[in-house]
C-alpha cells in the first residue's frame, strides 16, 4: 500500500511539474530513481549529484524535526512515539534501502534517547544502527550501498560535521 501511495504521489507531482523536474522532485523526496529519464540520470551521475535522489539522514532528520515540533502539543512521550512511527512509515514509503534504514534507526534511537534522557552520540548511534542492520540482514555486509552509506556517515562524523564548519567560519576573519 505504501508503494502504491508513493506511486500516486509521484503521479500527482507529474501533473504539476514537467519532466525531468517531476522525477527529480520525487527522487529528492522519497528516493524514487526508477522513473528518471536515462539522459537526465546519466547527467546527474556524471556531474556527481546523483546522491541527491537517495533518501538518507537529511530526509529522516527533516521528517523527525517536523514531526517532533508538529506533535509537541501531545507531550514529550507521545510526540516522540508518533515521530518514531512516522520515521518507520517514511522509511517503508521510500522502499527501505540501506541508507534510509540506517538513517531511520539512528533517527529513531536519537528521538528515543532524547525521551529517556540518554546521551545521544551520533558515532555510537551509527555503530548501533550498523549492528542492528547486520543482525536483521547479514547480507547487507556485502552490499556496496550499505558500506558506502556507513562509511560516508562515519566520514562526516569523524572529519566534518556542522560544529566544525560553524567553528571554522566563526574563527576565520572575512
Short mmCIF file of N, CA and C in Angstrom, two decimals, residues 4 15 60 75 79 90-91 122 127 142 160:
data_model
loop_
_atom_site.label_atom_id
_atom_site.label_comp_id
_atom_site.label_asym_id
_atom_site.label_seq_id
_atom_site.Cartn_x
_atom_site.Cartn_y
_atom_site.Cartn_z
N UNK A 4 2.19 1.88 -3.41
CA UNK A 4 1.13 2.43 -4.26
C UNK A 4 0.92 3.91 -3.94
N UNK A 15 1.77 15.89 -12.49
CA UNK A 15 0.68 16.73 -13.02
C UNK A 15 1.01 18.21 -12.94
N UNK A 60 15.44 11.96 6.82
CA UNK A 60 14.94 11.47 8.10
C UNK A 60 15.01 12.58 9.14
N UNK A 75 2.69 16.31 24.07
CA UNK A 75 3.59 16.00 25.18
C UNK A 75 4.82 15.29 24.65
N UNK A 79 4.70 12.69 21.45
CA UNK A 79 5.30 13.24 20.23
C UNK A 79 6.51 12.41 19.80
N UNK A 90 7.80 6.51 6.90
CA UNK A 90 8.51 7.18 5.81
C UNK A 90 9.58 6.27 5.22
N UNK A 91 10.29 5.54 6.06
CA UNK A 91 11.33 4.62 5.58
C UNK A 91 10.72 3.53 4.71
N UNK A 122 26.26 10.60 18.06
CA UNK A 122 25.96 10.14 16.70
C UNK A 122 26.86 8.97 16.29
N UNK A 127 27.15 3.09 14.92
CA UNK A 127 27.62 1.73 15.15
C UNK A 127 26.46 0.83 15.56
N UNK A 142 27.70 -7.34 2.51
CA UNK A 142 28.26 -7.44 1.16
C UNK A 142 27.68 -6.38 0.22
N UNK A 160 34.14 15.87 9.80
CA UNK A 160 33.43 17.10 9.47
C UNK A 160 32.40 17.43 10.51
#
